[in-house]
CSV table of N, CA, C and O and ligand atoms in Angstrom, one decimal:
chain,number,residue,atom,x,y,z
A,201,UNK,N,68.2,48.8,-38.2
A,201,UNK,CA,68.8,49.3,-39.4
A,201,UNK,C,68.8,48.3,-40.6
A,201,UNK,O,69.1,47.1,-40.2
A,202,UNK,N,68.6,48.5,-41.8
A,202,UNK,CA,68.3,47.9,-43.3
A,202,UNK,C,69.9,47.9,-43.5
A,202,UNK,O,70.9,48.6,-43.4
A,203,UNK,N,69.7,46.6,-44.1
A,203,UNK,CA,71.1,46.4,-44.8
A,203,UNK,C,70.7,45.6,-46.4
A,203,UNK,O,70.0,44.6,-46.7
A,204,UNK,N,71.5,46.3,-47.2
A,204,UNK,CA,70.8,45.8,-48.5
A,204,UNK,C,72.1,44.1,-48.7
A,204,UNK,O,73.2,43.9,-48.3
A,205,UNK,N,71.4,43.5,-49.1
A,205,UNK,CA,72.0,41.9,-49.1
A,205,UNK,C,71.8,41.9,-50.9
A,205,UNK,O,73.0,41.8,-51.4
A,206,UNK,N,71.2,42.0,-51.4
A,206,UNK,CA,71.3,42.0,-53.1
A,206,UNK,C,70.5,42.8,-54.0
A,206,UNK,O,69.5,43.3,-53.5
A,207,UNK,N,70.8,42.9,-55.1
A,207,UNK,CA,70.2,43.0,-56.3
A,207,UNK,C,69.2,42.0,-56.6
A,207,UNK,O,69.4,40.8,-57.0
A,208,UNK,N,68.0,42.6,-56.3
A,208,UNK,CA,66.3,41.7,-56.5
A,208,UNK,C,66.8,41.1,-57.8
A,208,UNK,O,66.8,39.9,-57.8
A,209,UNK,N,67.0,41.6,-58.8
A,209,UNK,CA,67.4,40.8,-60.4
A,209,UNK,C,68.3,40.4,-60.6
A,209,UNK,O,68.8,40.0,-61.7
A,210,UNK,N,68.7,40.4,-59.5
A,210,UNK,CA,70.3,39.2,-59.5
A,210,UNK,C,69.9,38.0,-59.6
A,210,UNK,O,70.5,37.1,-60.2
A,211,UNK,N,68.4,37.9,-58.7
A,211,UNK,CA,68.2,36.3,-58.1
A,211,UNK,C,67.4,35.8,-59.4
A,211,UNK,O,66.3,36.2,-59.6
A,212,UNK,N,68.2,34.6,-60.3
A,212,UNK,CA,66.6,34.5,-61.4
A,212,UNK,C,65.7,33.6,-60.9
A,212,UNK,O,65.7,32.9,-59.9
A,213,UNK,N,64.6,33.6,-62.0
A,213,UNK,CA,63.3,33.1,-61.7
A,213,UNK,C,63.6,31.3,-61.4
A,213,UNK,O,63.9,30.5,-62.2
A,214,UNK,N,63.4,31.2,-60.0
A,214,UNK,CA,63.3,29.4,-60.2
A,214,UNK,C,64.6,29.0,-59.1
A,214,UNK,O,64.8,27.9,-58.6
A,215,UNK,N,65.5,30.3,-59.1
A,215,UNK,CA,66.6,30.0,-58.8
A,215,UNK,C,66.9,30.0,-57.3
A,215,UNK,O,65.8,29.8,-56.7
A,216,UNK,N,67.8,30.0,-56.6
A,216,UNK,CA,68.6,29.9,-55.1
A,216,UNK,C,69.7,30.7,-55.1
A,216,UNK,O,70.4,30.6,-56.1
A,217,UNK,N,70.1,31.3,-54.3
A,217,UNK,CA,71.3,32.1,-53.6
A,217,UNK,C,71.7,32.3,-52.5
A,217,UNK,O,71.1,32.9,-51.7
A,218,UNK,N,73.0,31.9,-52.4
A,218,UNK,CA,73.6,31.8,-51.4
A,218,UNK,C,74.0,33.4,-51.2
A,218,UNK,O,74.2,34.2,-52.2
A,219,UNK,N,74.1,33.7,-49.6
A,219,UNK,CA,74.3,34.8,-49.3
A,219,UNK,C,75.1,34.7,-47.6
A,219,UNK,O,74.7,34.3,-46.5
A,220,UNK,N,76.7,35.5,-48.2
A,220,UNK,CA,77.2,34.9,-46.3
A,220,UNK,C,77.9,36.3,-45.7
A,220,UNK,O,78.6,37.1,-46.4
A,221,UNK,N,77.6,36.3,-44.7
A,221,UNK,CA,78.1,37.5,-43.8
A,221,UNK,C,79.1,37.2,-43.0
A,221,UNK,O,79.6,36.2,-43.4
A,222,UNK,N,79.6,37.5,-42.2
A,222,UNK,CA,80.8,37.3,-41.1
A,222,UNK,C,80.4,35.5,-40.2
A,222,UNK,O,80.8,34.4,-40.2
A,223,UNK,N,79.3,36.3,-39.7
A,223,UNK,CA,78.9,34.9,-38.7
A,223,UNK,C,77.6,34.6,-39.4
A,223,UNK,O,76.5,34.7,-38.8
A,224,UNK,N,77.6,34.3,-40.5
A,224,UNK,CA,75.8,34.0,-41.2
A,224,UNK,C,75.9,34.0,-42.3
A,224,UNK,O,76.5,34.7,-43.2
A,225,UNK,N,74.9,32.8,-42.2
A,225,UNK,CA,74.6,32.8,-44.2
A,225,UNK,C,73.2,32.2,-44.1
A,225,UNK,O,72.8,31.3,-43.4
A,226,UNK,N,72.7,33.0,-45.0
A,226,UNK,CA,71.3,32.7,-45.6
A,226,UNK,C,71.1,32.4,-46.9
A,226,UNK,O,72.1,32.7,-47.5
A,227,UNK,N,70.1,32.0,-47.6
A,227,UNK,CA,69.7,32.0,-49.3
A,227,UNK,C,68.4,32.5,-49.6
A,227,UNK,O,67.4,32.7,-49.0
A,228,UNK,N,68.6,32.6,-50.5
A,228,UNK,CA,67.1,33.4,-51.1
A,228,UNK,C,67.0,32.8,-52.1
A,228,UNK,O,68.0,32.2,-52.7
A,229,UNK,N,65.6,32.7,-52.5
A,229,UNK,CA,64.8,31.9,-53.4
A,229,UNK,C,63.9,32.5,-54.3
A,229,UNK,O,62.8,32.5,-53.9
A,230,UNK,N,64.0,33.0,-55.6
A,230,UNK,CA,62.6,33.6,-56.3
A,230,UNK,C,61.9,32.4,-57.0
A,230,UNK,O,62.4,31.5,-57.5
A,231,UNK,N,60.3,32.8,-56.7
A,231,UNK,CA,59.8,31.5,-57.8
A,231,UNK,C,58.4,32.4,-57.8
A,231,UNK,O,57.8,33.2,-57.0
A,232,UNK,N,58.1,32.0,-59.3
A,232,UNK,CA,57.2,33.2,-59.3
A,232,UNK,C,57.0,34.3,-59.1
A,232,UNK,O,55.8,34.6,-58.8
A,233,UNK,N,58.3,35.6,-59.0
A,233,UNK,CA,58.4,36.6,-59.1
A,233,UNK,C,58.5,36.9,-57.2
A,233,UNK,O,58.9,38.0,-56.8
A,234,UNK,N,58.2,35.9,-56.4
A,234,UNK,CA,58.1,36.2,-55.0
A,234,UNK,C,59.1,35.8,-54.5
A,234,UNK,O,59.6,34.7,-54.9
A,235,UNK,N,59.8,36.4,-53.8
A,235,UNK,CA,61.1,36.1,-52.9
A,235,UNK,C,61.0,35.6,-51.4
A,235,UNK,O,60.3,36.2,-50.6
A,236,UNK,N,61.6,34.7,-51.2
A,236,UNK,CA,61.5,33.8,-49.9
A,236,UNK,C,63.3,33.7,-49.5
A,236,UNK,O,64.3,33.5,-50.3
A,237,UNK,N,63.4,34.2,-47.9
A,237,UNK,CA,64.7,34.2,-47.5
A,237,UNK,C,64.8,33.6,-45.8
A,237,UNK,O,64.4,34.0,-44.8
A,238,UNK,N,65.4,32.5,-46.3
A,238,UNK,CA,65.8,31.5,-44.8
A,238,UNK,C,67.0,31.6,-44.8
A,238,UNK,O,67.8,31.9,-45.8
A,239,UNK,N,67.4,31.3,-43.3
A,239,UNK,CA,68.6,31.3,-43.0
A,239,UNK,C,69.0,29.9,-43.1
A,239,UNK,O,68.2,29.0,-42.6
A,240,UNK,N,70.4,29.6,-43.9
A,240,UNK,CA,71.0,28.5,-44.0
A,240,UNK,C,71.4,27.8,-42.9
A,240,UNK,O,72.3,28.1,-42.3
A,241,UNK,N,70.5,26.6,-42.5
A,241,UNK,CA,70.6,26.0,-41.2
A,241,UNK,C,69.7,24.9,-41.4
A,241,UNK,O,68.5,25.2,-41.3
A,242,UNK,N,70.1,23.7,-41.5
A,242,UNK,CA,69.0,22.9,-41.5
A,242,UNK,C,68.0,22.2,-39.9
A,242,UNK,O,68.5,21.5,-39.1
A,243,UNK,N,67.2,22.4,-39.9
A,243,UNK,CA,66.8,21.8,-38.8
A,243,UNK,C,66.8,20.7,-37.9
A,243,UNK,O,66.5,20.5,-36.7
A,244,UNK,N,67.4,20.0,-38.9
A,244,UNK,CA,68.0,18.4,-38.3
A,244,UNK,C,69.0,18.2,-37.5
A,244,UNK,O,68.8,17.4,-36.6
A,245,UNK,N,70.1,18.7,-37.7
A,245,UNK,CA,71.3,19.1,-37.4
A,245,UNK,C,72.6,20.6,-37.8
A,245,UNK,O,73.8,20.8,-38.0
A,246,UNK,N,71.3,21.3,-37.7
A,246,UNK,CA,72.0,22.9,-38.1
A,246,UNK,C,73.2,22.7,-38.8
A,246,UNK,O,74.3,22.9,-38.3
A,247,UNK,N,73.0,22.4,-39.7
A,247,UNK,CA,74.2,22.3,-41.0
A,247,UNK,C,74.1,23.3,-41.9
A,247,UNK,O,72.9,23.8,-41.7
A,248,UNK,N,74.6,23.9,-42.7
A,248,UNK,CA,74.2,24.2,-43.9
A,248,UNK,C,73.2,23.5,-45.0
A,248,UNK,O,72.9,22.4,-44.7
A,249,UNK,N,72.7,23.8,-45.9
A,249,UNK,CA,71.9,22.6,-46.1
A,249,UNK,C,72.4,22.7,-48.0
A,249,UNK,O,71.8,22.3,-48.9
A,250,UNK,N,73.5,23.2,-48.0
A,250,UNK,CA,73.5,23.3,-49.4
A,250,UNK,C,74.9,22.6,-49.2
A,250,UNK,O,75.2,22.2,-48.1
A,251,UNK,N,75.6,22.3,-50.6
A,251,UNK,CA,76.9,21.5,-50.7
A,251,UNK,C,77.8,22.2,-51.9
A,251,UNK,O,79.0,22.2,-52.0
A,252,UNK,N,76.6,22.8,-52.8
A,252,UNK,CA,77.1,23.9,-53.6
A,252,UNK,C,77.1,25.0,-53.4
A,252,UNK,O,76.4,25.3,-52.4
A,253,UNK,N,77.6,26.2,-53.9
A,253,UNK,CA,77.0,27.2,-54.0
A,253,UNK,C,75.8,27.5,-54.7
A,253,UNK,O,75.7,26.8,-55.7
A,254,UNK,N,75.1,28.1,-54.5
A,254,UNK,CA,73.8,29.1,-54.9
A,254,UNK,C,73.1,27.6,-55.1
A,254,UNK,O,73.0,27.4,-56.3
A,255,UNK,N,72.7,26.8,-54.4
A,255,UNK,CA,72.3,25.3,-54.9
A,255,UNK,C,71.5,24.7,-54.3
A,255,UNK,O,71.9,23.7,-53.8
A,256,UNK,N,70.1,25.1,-54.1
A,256,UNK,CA,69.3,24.7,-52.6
A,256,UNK,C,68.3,23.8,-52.9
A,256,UNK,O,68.1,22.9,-52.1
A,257,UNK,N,67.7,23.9,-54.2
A,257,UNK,CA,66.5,23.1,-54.7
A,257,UNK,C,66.5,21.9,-55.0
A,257,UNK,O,67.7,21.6,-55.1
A,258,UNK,N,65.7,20.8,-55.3
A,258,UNK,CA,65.9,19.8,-55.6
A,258,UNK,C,65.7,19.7,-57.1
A,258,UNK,O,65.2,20.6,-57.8
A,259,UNK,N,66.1,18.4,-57.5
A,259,UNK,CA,66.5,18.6,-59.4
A,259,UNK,C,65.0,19.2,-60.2
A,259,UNK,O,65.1,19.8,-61.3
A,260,UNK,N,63.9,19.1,-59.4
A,260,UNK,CA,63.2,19.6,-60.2
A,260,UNK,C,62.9,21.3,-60.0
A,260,UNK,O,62.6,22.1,-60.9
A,261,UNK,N,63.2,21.7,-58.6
A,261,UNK,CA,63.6,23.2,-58.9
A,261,UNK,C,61.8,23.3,-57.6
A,261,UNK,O,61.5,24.4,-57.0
A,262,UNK,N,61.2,22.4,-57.5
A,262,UNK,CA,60.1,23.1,-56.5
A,262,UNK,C,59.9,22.6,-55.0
A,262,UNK,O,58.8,22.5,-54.5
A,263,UNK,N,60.9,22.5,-54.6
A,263,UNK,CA,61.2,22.2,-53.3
A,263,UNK,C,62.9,22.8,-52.6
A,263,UNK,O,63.9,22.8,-53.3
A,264,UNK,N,62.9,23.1,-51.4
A,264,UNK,CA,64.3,23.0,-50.9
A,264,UNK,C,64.9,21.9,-50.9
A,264,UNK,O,64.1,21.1,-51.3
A,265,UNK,N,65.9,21.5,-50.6
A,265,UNK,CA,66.6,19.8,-50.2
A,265,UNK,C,67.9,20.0,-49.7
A,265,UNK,O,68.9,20.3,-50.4
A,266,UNK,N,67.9,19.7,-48.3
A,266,UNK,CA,69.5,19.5,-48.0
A,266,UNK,C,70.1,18.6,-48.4
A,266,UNK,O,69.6,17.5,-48.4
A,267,UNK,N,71.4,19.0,-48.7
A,267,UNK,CA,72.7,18.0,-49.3
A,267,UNK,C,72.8,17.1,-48.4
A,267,UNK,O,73.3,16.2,-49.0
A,268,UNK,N,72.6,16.6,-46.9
A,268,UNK,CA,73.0,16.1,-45.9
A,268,UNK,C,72.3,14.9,-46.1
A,268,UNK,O,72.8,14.2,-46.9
A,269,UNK,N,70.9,14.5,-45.5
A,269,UNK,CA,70.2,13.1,-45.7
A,269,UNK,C,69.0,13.9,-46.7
A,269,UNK,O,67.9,13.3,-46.5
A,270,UNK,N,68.9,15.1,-47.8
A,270,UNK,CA,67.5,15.2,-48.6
A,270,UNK,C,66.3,15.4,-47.9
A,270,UNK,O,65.4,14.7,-48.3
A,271,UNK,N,66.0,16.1,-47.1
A,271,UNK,CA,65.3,16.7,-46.0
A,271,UNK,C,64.9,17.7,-47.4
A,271,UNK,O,65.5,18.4,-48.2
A,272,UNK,N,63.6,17.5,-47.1
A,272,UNK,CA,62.8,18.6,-48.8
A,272,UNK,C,61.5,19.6,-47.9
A,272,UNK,O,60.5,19.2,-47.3
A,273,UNK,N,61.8,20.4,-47.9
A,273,UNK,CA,61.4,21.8,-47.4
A,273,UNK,C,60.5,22.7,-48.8
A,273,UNK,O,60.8,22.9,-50.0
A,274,UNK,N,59.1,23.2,-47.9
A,274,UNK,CA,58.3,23.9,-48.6
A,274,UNK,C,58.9,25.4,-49.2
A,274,UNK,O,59.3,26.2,-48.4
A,275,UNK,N,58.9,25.7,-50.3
A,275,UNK,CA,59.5,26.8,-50.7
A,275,UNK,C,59.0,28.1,-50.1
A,275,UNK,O,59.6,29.0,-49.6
A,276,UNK,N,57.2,28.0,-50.4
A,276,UNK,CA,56.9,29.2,-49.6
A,276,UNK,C,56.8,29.5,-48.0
A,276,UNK,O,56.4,30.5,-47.5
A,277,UNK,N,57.1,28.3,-47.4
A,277,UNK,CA,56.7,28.2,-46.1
A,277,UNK,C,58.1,28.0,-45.0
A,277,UNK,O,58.1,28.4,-43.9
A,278,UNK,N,59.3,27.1,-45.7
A,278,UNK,CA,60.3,26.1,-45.3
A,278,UNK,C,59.9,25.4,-44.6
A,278,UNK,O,60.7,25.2,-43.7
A,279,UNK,N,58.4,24.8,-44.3
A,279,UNK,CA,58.4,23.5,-43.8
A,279,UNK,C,58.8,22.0,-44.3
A,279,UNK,O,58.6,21.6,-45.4
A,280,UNK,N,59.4,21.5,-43.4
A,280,UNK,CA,59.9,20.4,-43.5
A,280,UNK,C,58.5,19.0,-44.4
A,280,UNK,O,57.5,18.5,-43.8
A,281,UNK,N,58.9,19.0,-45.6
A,281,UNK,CA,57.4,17.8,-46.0
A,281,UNK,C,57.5,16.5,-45.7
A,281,UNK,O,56.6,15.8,-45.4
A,282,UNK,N,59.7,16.1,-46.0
A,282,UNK,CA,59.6,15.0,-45.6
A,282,UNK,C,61.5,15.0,-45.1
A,282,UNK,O,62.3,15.7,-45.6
A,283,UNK,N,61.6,14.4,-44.7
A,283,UNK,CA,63.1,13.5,-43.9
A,283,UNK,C,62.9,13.6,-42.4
A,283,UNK,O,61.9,13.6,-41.7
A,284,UNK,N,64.2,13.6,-42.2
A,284,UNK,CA,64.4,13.9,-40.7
A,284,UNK,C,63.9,14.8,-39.3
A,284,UNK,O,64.0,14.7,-38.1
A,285,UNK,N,63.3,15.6,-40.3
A,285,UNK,CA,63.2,16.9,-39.3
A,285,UNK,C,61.6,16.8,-39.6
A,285,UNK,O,61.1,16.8,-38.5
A,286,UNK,N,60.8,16.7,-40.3
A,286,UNK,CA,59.6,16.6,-40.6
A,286,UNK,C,58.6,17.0,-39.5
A,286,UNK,O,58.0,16.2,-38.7
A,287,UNK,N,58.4,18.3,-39.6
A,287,UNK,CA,57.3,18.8,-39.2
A,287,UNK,C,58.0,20.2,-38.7
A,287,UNK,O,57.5,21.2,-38.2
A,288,UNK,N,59.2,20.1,-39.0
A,288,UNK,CA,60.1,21.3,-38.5
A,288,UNK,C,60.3,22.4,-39.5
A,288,UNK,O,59.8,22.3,-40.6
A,289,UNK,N,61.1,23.6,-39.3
A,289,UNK,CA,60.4,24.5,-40.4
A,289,UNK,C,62.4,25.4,-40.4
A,289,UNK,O,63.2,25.6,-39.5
A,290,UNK,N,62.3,25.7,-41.7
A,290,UNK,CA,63.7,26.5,-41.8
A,290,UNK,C,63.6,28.0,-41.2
A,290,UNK,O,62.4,28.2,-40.7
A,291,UNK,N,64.4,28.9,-41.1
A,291,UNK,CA,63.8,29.9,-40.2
A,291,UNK,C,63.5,31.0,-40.6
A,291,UNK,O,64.0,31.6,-39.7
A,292,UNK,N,62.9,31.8,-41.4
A,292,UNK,CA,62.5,32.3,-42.7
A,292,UNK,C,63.2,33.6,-42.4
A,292,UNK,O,63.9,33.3,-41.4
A,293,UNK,N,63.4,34.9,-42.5
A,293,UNK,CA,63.9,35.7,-42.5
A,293,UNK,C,62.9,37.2,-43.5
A,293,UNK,O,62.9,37.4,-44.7
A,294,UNK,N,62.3,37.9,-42.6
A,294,UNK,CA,61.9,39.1,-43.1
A,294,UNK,C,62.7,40.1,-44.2
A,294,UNK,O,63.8,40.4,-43.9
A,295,UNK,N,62.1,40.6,-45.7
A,295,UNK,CA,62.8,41.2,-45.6
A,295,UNK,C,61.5,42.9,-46.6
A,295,UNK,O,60.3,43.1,-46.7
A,296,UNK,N,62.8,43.8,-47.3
A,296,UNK,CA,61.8,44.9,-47.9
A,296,UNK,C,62.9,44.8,-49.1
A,296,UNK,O,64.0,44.3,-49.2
A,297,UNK,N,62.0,45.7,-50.3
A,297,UNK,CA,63.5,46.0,-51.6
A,297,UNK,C,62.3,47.4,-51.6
A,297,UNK,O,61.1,47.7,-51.6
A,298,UNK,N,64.3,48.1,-51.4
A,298,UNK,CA,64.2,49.6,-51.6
A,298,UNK,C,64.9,49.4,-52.6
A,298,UNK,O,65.8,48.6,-52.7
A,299,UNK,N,64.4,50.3,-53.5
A,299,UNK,CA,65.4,51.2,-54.8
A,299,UNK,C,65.9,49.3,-55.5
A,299,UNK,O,67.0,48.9,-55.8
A,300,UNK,N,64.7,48.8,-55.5
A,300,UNK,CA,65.6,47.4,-56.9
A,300,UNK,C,66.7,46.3,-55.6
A,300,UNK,O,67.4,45.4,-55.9
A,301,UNK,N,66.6,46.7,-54.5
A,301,UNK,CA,67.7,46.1,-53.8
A,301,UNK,C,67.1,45.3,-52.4
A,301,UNK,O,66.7,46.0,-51.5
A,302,UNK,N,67.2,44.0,-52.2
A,302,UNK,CA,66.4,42.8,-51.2
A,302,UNK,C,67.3,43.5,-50.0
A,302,UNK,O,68.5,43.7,-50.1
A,303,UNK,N,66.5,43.7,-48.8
A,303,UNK,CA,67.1,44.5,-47.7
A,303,UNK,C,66.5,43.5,-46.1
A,303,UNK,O,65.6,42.7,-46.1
A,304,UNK,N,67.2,43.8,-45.3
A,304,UNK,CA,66.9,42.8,-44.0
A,304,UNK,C,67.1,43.7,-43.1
A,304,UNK,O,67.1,44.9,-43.6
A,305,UNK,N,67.2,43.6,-41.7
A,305,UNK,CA,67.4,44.3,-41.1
A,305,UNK,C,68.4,43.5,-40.4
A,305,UNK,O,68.3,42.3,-40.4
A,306,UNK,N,69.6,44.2,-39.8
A,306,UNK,CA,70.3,43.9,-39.6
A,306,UNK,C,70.9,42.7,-38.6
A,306,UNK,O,71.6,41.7,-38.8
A,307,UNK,N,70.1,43.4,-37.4
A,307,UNK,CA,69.9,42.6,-36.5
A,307,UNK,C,69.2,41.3,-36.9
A,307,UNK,O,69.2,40.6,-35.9
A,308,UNK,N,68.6,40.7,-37.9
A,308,UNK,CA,68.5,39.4,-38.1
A,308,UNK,C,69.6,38.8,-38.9
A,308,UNK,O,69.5,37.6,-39.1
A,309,UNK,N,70.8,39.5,-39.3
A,309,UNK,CA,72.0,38.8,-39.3
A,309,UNK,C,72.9,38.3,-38.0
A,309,UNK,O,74.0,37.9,-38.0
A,310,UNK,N,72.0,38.4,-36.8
A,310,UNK,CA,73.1,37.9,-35.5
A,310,UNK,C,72.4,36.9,-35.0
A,310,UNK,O,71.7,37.3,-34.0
A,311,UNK,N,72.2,35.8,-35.3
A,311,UNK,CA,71.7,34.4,-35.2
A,311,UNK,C,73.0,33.6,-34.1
A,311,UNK,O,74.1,33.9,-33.9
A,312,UNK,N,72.1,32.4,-33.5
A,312,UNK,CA,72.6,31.6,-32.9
A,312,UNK,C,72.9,30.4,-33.9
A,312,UNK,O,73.5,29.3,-33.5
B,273,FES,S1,71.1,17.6,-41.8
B,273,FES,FE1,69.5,18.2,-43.1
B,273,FES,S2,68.3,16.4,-43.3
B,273,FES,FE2,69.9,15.8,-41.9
């Protein structure tokens, strides 16, 4: 079953969003009109990888970067390019937009 998680025009261009459910939280990313959604979890030591809210990228806006040791992750891909985890990959998350609205399926909100 689809569960809608946001408004596709909520997320702006360039930007990050934090997104948290009961037992989960993920972010979504638009950059170039394309939306990319991993689950918040860094590879290194499954942390969170943000320290802000809605706050994922690094200052120049084209990479991920955890707040933890700066672990910089591919936007379209979440592979790890360089820190700790390096060669490891964030865990990307499928999704569809019905009616204007970024949708998942449900069952990929029950993660370990
Ligand atoms: S916890 Fe993310 S780089 Fe160490």
């Amino acid at each position: 079953m689809l569960k809608a998680i946001c408004q596709i025009n909520s997320i702006p261009e360039g930007g990050s969003y934090s997104i948290e459910f009961d037992q989960s939280a993920l972010f979504v990313i638009k950059k170039r009109e394309q939306i990319f959604i991993y689950i918040n979890r860094c590879p290194h030591l499954h942390v969170p990888l943000n320290w802000e809210p809605n706050k994922f990228l690094n200052n120049s806006g084209d990479l991920i970067q955890c707040s933890t040791h700066g672990a910089l992750f591919n936007i379209e891909t979440g592979e790890c390019l360089q820190g700790p985890c390096l060669g490891q990959s964030l865990q990307a998350v499928d999704y569809e937009v019905k009616d204007g609205k970024i949708c998942i399926k449900e069952s990929d909100l029950m993660w370990q």
